[in-house]
Amino acid sequence: MADVDQGSVLPSESSPLILDGLNSTDSNGTDAVNATVAKFVATPEGTALAYGSLVFMALLPIFFGALRSVNCGKSKVAGENGCDYEYRNSSDMPETITGRDAARFPIIASCTLFGLYLFFKIFSQEYINLLLSMYFFVLGILALSHTMSPFMNRIFPANIPIKQYQLLFTQGSGETKEEIVNYEFDTKDMICLVISTVVGVWYILKKHWIANNLFGLAFALNGVELLHLNNVSTGCILLGGLFVYDVFWVFGTNVMVTVAKSFEAPIKLVFPQDLFEKGLGANQFAMLGLGDIVIPGNCLMFSLYPAPSSLKKNTRTYFYTSFLAYIFGLGMTIWVMHTFKHAQPALLYLVPACIGFPVVVALLKGELTEMFRYEEVSPEDAAAKEETTEAEKKDK
């Protein structure tokens, strides 16, 4: 679902992707190359630092998002199962992706991509990006605030009183009264929102790559944490569909080229290749889209959930196997790009790795059938099921 391109210059025939990929861009996320700009040649050190940093940043939201999701599950009780924050609002609750959702996702993504392509062709790029900037400004503040919440709970001084707040917006009156917005928060959440707003204003005014990365990491971590797969087959359907989607839109059309050159939003992680030369003011970036983090990350996270007795002892084995598979797939993407000097869809390598590695391990352990039969069981559901089983045993 991504393309990976040369760290130095984007040739006119390359295929940058709106959501995913490694590319060279300027500080606004647009194409850094035109007929009048001298070709930028990255040093080996700068290229290695940029790509290494992107791989490292990609692993952070996958690892911590998966652990946060499993530790907290769908519990609404703070501190339960090692969770140091609670899901007080419905918007914060994890959502499960079913097989039908997985099959629809590549179609919806294709329609969205083509719709953006038409918008950029018909309307002014400046006004569209202004609307998108405001949209992601609000989303970024909420995502970063939610990401910071567990850390704030740990460092917040105990002697400071915590006040509870509620933002309630309703429609109608009496029996026909309907809640439109019901958001609960406290003093610690307010502090997180203030810090996140400062980052948001920094991003809107400067479009600085550090602010972009803070929002991007928050989006990715929330995506891994709050989206769940219900079984292995769903993950295979999702990855397989996006594999076709990625290859088709990268190699089959110029739609992604147009959208990627026009789209300005913190939906990617970037790292400068000229950091040694220009410091924090660097403007030649390698880029990794969030789609290449969130989608494989959800498949990795699934392997951490409570498994049946036949698989439970190997739960961490499958997670670490998938984790290594992701690193291998991303590294393979970069290697092929440098070998053939051409843009590459990252999911072309990530999908076979993230599916193939766990399947091979399951075959070696003789657990392939159990793995594909395994349905998601959240910590909360698992505890409830265990209580029900114990109650039935007592009744008997």
Short mmCIF file of N, CA and C in Angstrom, two decimals, residues 152-251:
data_model
loop_
_atom_site.label_atom_id
_atom_site.label_comp_id
_atom_site.label_asym_id
_atom_site.label_seq_id
_atom_site.Cartn_x
_atom_site.Cartn_y
_atom_site.Cartn_z
N MET A 152 0.83 10.74 31.07
CA MET A 152 0.41 11.81 31.97
C MET A 152 -0.10 11.24 33.29
N ASN A 153 -0.80 10.11 33.23
CA ASN A 153 -1.30 9.48 34.46
C ASN A 153 -0.16 9.06 35.38
N ARG A 154 0.97 8.69 34.80
CA ARG A 154 2.10 8.23 35.60
C ARG A 154 2.90 9.38 36.22
N ILE A 155 3.00 10.50 35.50
CA ILE A 155 3.84 11.60 35.98
C ILE A 155 3.05 12.70 36.66
N PHE A 156 1.72 12.64 36.61
CA PHE A 156 0.89 13.71 37.19
C PHE A 156 1.04 13.71 38.71
N PRO A 157 1.38 14.87 39.32
CA PRO A 157 1.58 14.93 40.78
C PRO A 157 0.32 14.52 41.54
N ALA A 158 0.51 13.71 42.55
CA ALA A 158 -0.63 13.20 43.31
C ALA A 158 -1.29 14.27 44.16
N ASN A 159 -0.56 15.34 44.50
CA ASN A 159 -1.11 16.37 45.38
C ASN A 159 -1.97 17.38 44.64
N ILE A 160 -2.03 17.29 43.32
CA ILE A 160 -2.86 18.22 42.54
C ILE A 160 -4.25 17.61 42.37
N PRO A 161 -5.31 18.33 42.78
CA PRO A 161 -6.67 17.77 42.67
C PRO A 161 -7.08 17.57 41.21
N ILE A 162 -7.77 16.47 40.96
CA ILE A 162 -8.23 16.15 39.61
C ILE A 162 -9.73 16.42 39.52
N LYS A 163 -10.11 17.30 38.61
CA LYS A 163 -11.52 17.62 38.42
C LYS A 163 -12.05 16.93 37.16
N GLN A 164 -13.29 16.52 37.23
CA GLN A 164 -13.94 15.84 36.12
C GLN A 164 -14.78 16.83 35.32
N TYR A 165 -14.76 16.67 34.00
CA TYR A 165 -15.53 17.54 33.11
C TYR A 165 -16.31 16.67 32.11
N GLN A 166 -17.34 17.26 31.57
CA GLN A 166 -18.13 16.56 30.56
C GLN A 166 -18.65 17.56 29.53
N LEU A 167 -18.37 17.26 28.28
CA LEU A 167 -18.87 18.08 27.17
C LEU A 167 -20.07 17.35 26.57
N LEU A 168 -21.26 17.93 26.76
CA LEU A 168 -22.49 17.28 26.34
C LEU A 168 -23.25 18.17 25.36
N PHE A 169 -23.57 17.60 24.21
CA PHE A 169 -24.33 18.32 23.19
C PHE A 169 -25.51 17.45 22.79
N THR A 170 -26.72 17.95 22.99
CA THR A 170 -27.91 17.16 22.73
C THR A 170 -28.81 17.81 21.69
N GLN A 171 -29.75 17.03 21.19
CA GLN A 171 -30.73 17.51 20.21
C GLN A 171 -32.12 17.13 20.69
N GLY A 172 -33.06 18.06 20.61
CA GLY A 172 -34.42 17.79 21.04
C GLY A 172 -34.58 18.00 22.53
N SER A 173 -35.73 17.61 23.05
CA SER A 173 -36.03 17.76 24.48
C SER A 173 -36.97 16.65 24.92
N GLY A 174 -37.04 16.48 26.22
CA GLY A 174 -37.94 15.47 26.77
C GLY A 174 -37.56 14.07 26.35
N GLU A 175 -38.58 13.29 25.97
CA GLU A 175 -38.35 11.91 25.57
C GLU A 175 -37.62 11.79 24.23
N THR A 176 -37.69 12.85 23.43
CA THR A 176 -37.03 12.83 22.11
C THR A 176 -35.60 13.35 22.18
N LYS A 177 -35.13 13.65 23.40
CA LYS A 177 -33.78 14.19 23.56
C LYS A 177 -32.74 13.15 23.15
N GLU A 178 -31.81 13.56 22.33
CA GLU A 178 -30.81 12.64 21.79
C GLU A 178 -29.42 13.24 21.96
N GLU A 179 -28.48 12.42 22.43
CA GLU A 179 -27.10 12.86 22.61
C GLU A 179 -26.36 12.87 21.28
N ILE A 180 -25.76 13.99 20.97
CA ILE A 180 -24.94 14.10 19.76
C ILE A 180 -23.47 13.94 20.12
N VAL A 181 -23.05 14.63 21.17
CA VAL A 181 -21.67 14.54 21.67
C VAL A 181 -21.72 14.38 23.17
N ASN A 182 -21.01 13.39 23.68
CA ASN A 182 -20.90 13.18 25.13
C ASN A 182 -19.47 12.78 25.44
N TYR A 183 -18.65 13.78 25.74
CA TYR A 183 -17.21 13.56 25.91
C TYR A 183 -16.82 13.87 27.35
N GLU A 184 -16.26 12.89 28.04
CA GLU A 184 -15.83 13.05 29.42
C GLU A 184 -14.31 13.19 29.48
N PHE A 185 -13.84 14.10 30.32
CA PHE A 185 -12.41 14.30 30.49
C PHE A 185 -12.14 14.90 31.86
N ASP A 186 -10.85 14.91 32.23
CA ASP A 186 -10.48 15.45 33.54
C ASP A 186 -9.30 16.41 33.39
N THR A 187 -8.73 16.78 34.53
CA THR A 187 -7.65 17.77 34.53
C THR A 187 -6.44 17.28 33.73
N LYS A 188 -6.11 16.01 33.88
CA LYS A 188 -4.96 15.46 33.15
C LYS A 188 -5.21 15.50 31.64
N ASP A 189 -6.45 15.21 31.25
CA ASP A 189 -6.79 15.28 29.82
C ASP A 189 -6.67 16.70 29.30
N MET A 190 -7.04 17.67 30.13
CA MET A 190 -6.94 19.08 29.72
C MET A 190 -5.49 19.46 29.45
N ILE A 191 -4.57 18.99 30.31
CA ILE A 191 -3.15 19.29 30.11
C ILE A 191 -2.66 18.65 28.82
N CYS A 192 -3.08 17.40 28.57
CA CYS A 192 -2.71 16.73 27.32
C CYS A 192 -3.23 17.48 26.10
N LEU A 193 -4.46 17.98 26.20
CA LEU A 193 -5.05 18.73 25.09
C LEU A 193 -4.30 20.03 24.84
N VAL A 194 -3.88 20.70 25.92
CA VAL A 194 -3.13 21.96 25.76
C VAL A 194 -1.80 21.70 25.06
N ILE A 195 -1.07 20.67 25.51
CA ILE A 195 0.22 20.34 24.88
C ILE A 195 0.02 19.94 23.42
N SER A 196 -1.01 19.15 23.17
CA SER A 196 -1.29 18.71 21.80
C SER A 196 -1.68 19.89 20.92
N THR A 197 -2.40 20.84 21.47
CA THR A 197 -2.79 22.02 20.70
C THR A 197 -1.57 22.85 20.31
N VAL A 198 -0.60 22.95 21.22
CA VAL A 198 0.64 23.67 20.91
C VAL A 198 1.35 23.01 19.74
N VAL A 199 1.42 21.67 19.76
CA VAL A 199 2.02 20.94 18.64
C VAL A 199 1.23 21.18 17.36
N GLY A 200 -0.11 21.19 17.47
CA GLY A 200 -0.96 21.41 16.30
C GLY A 200 -0.75 22.78 15.68
N VAL A 201 -0.65 23.80 16.52
CA VAL A 201 -0.41 25.16 16.01
C VAL A 201 0.96 25.23 15.35
N TRP A 202 1.94 24.59 15.96
CA TRP A 202 3.29 24.52 15.37
C TRP A 202 3.24 23.88 13.99
N TYR A 203 2.50 22.80 13.87
CA TYR A 203 2.40 22.12 12.57
C TYR A 203 1.69 23.00 11.54
N ILE A 204 0.59 23.63 11.93
CA ILE A 204 -0.17 24.45 10.99
C ILE A 204 0.66 25.63 10.48
N LEU A 205 1.42 26.26 11.40
CA LEU A 205 2.17 27.45 11.03
C LEU A 205 3.46 27.13 10.27
N LYS A 206 4.15 26.08 10.69
CA LYS A 206 5.49 25.80 10.15
C LYS A 206 5.56 24.56 9.28
N LYS A 207 4.60 23.64 9.42
CA LYS A 207 4.67 22.34 8.74
C LYS A 207 6.01 21.66 9.01
N HIS A 208 6.52 21.81 10.24
CA HIS A 208 7.82 21.27 10.56
C HIS A 208 7.76 19.75 10.64
N TRP A 209 8.84 19.11 10.23
CA TRP A 209 8.84 17.65 10.16
C TRP A 209 8.74 16.99 11.53
N ILE A 210 9.21 17.62 12.58
CA ILE A 210 9.08 17.03 13.91
C ILE A 210 7.62 17.05 14.36
N ALA A 211 6.93 18.17 14.14
CA ALA A 211 5.51 18.25 14.47
C ALA A 211 4.72 17.24 13.64
N ASN A 212 5.09 17.12 12.36
CA ASN A 212 4.44 16.13 11.50
C ASN A 212 4.60 14.72 12.06
N ASN A 213 5.80 14.40 12.53
CA ASN A 213 6.06 13.06 13.05
C ASN A 213 5.34 12.80 14.37
N LEU A 214 5.20 13.82 15.20
CA LEU A 214 4.45 13.64 16.45
C LEU A 214 3.01 13.29 16.16
N PHE A 215 2.39 13.99 15.22
CA PHE A 215 1.02 13.65 14.82
C PHE A 215 0.97 12.29 14.14
N GLY A 216 1.94 12.02 13.26
CA GLY A 216 1.95 10.76 12.54
C GLY A 216 2.09 9.56 13.48
N LEU A 217 2.99 9.65 14.45
CA LEU A 217 3.15 8.57 15.42
C LEU A 217 1.88 8.38 16.24
N ALA A 218 1.23 9.49 16.59
CA ALA A 218 -0.02 9.39 17.35
C ALA A 218 -1.11 8.71 16.54
N PHE A 219 -1.24 9.10 15.26
CA PHE A 219 -2.23 8.45 14.38
C PHE A 219 -1.96 6.96 14.26
N ALA A 220 -0.69 6.60 14.06
CA ALA A 220 -0.34 5.19 13.87
C ALA A 220 -0.59 4.39 15.13
N LEU A 221 -0.18 4.92 16.28
CA LEU A 221 -0.38 4.19 17.52
C LEU A 221 -1.86 3.99 17.82
N ASN A 222 -2.66 5.03 17.60
CA ASN A 222 -4.10 4.90 17.81
C ASN A 222 -4.72 3.93 16.83
N GLY A 223 -4.21 3.91 15.60
CA GLY A 223 -4.74 2.99 14.61
C GLY A 223 -4.49 1.54 14.99
N VAL A 224 -3.28 1.27 15.50
CA VAL A 224 -2.96 -0.09 15.92
C VAL A 224 -3.75 -0.45 17.18
N GLU A 225 -3.87 0.49 18.09
CA GLU A 225 -4.52 0.20 19.38
C GLU A 225 -6.04 0.02 19.25
N LEU A 226 -6.68 0.85 18.45
CA LEU A 226 -8.14 0.91 18.46
C LEU A 226 -8.81 0.13 17.34
N LEU A 227 -8.03 -0.50 16.46
CA LEU A 227 -8.59 -1.35 15.42
C LEU A 227 -8.15 -2.79 15.65
N HIS A 228 -9.10 -3.69 15.68
CA HIS A 228 -8.80 -5.09 15.93
C HIS A 228 -9.25 -5.97 14.77
N LEU A 229 -8.55 -7.06 14.55
CA LEU A 229 -8.99 -8.09 13.61
C LEU A 229 -9.63 -9.21 14.40
N ASN A 230 -10.70 -9.81 13.86
CA ASN A 230 -11.39 -10.84 14.62
C ASN A 230 -10.81 -12.24 14.42
N ASN A 231 -10.03 -12.44 13.34
CA ASN A 231 -9.36 -13.72 13.15
C ASN A 231 -8.25 -13.58 12.11
N VAL A 232 -7.47 -14.64 11.96
CA VAL A 232 -6.34 -14.63 11.03
C VAL A 232 -6.82 -14.50 9.59
N SER A 233 -7.93 -15.15 9.26
CA SER A 233 -8.45 -15.09 7.89
C SER A 233 -8.79 -13.66 7.50
N THR A 234 -9.36 -12.89 8.44
CA THR A 234 -9.67 -11.49 8.17
C THR A 234 -8.40 -10.71 7.85
N GLY A 235 -7.34 -10.98 8.62
CA GLY A 235 -6.07 -10.31 8.34
C GLY A 235 -5.53 -10.65 6.97
N CYS A 236 -5.67 -11.91 6.56
CA CYS A 236 -5.19 -12.33 5.24
C CYS A 236 -6.01 -11.65 4.13
N ILE A 237 -7.33 -11.55 4.34
CA ILE A 237 -8.19 -10.88 3.36
C ILE A 237 -7.80 -9.42 3.22
N LEU A 238 -7.60 -8.76 4.38
CA LEU A 238 -7.25 -7.34 4.38
C LEU A 238 -5.91 -7.09 3.70
N LEU A 239 -4.90 -7.86 4.09
CA LEU A 239 -3.57 -7.68 3.51
C LEU A 239 -3.56 -8.04 2.02
N GLY A 240 -4.28 -9.11 1.66
CA GLY A 240 -4.32 -9.50 0.25
C GLY A 240 -4.99 -8.45 -0.62
N GLY A 241 -6.11 -7.90 -0.13
CA GLY A 241 -6.80 -6.87 -0.89
C GLY A 241 -5.97 -5.62 -1.05
N LEU A 242 -5.29 -5.21 0.02
CA LEU A 242 -4.45 -4.01 -0.06
C LEU A 242 -3.19 -4.26 -0.87
N PHE A 243 -2.74 -5.50 -0.93
CA PHE A 243 -1.61 -5.86 -1.79
C PHE A 243 -1.97 -5.55 -3.25
N VAL A 244 -3.14 -5.99 -3.69
CA VAL A 244 -3.60 -5.72 -5.06
C VAL A 244 -3.82 -4.23 -5.26
N TYR A 245 -4.46 -3.60 -4.28
CA TYR A 245 -4.72 -2.15 -4.33
C TYR A 245 -3.42 -1.37 -4.52
N ASP A 246 -2.43 -1.71 -3.72
CA ASP A 246 -1.17 -0.98 -3.75
C ASP A 246 -0.46 -1.12 -5.09
N VAL A 247 -0.34 -2.36 -5.55
CA VAL A 247 0.38 -2.61 -6.80
C VAL A 247 -0.35 -1.94 -7.98
N PHE A 248 -1.68 -2.05 -7.99
CA PHE A 248 -2.45 -1.48 -9.10
C PHE A 248 -2.30 0.04 -9.18
N TRP A 249 -2.52 0.73 -8.03
CA TRP A 249 -2.51 2.19 -8.07
C TRP A 249 -1.10 2.76 -8.20
N VAL A 250 -0.10 2.00 -7.80
CA VAL A 250 1.28 2.49 -7.95
C VAL A 250 1.77 2.29 -9.38
N PHE A 251 1.55 1.09 -9.94
CA PHE A 251 2.10 0.78 -11.25
C PHE A 251 1.10 0.95 -12.39
#
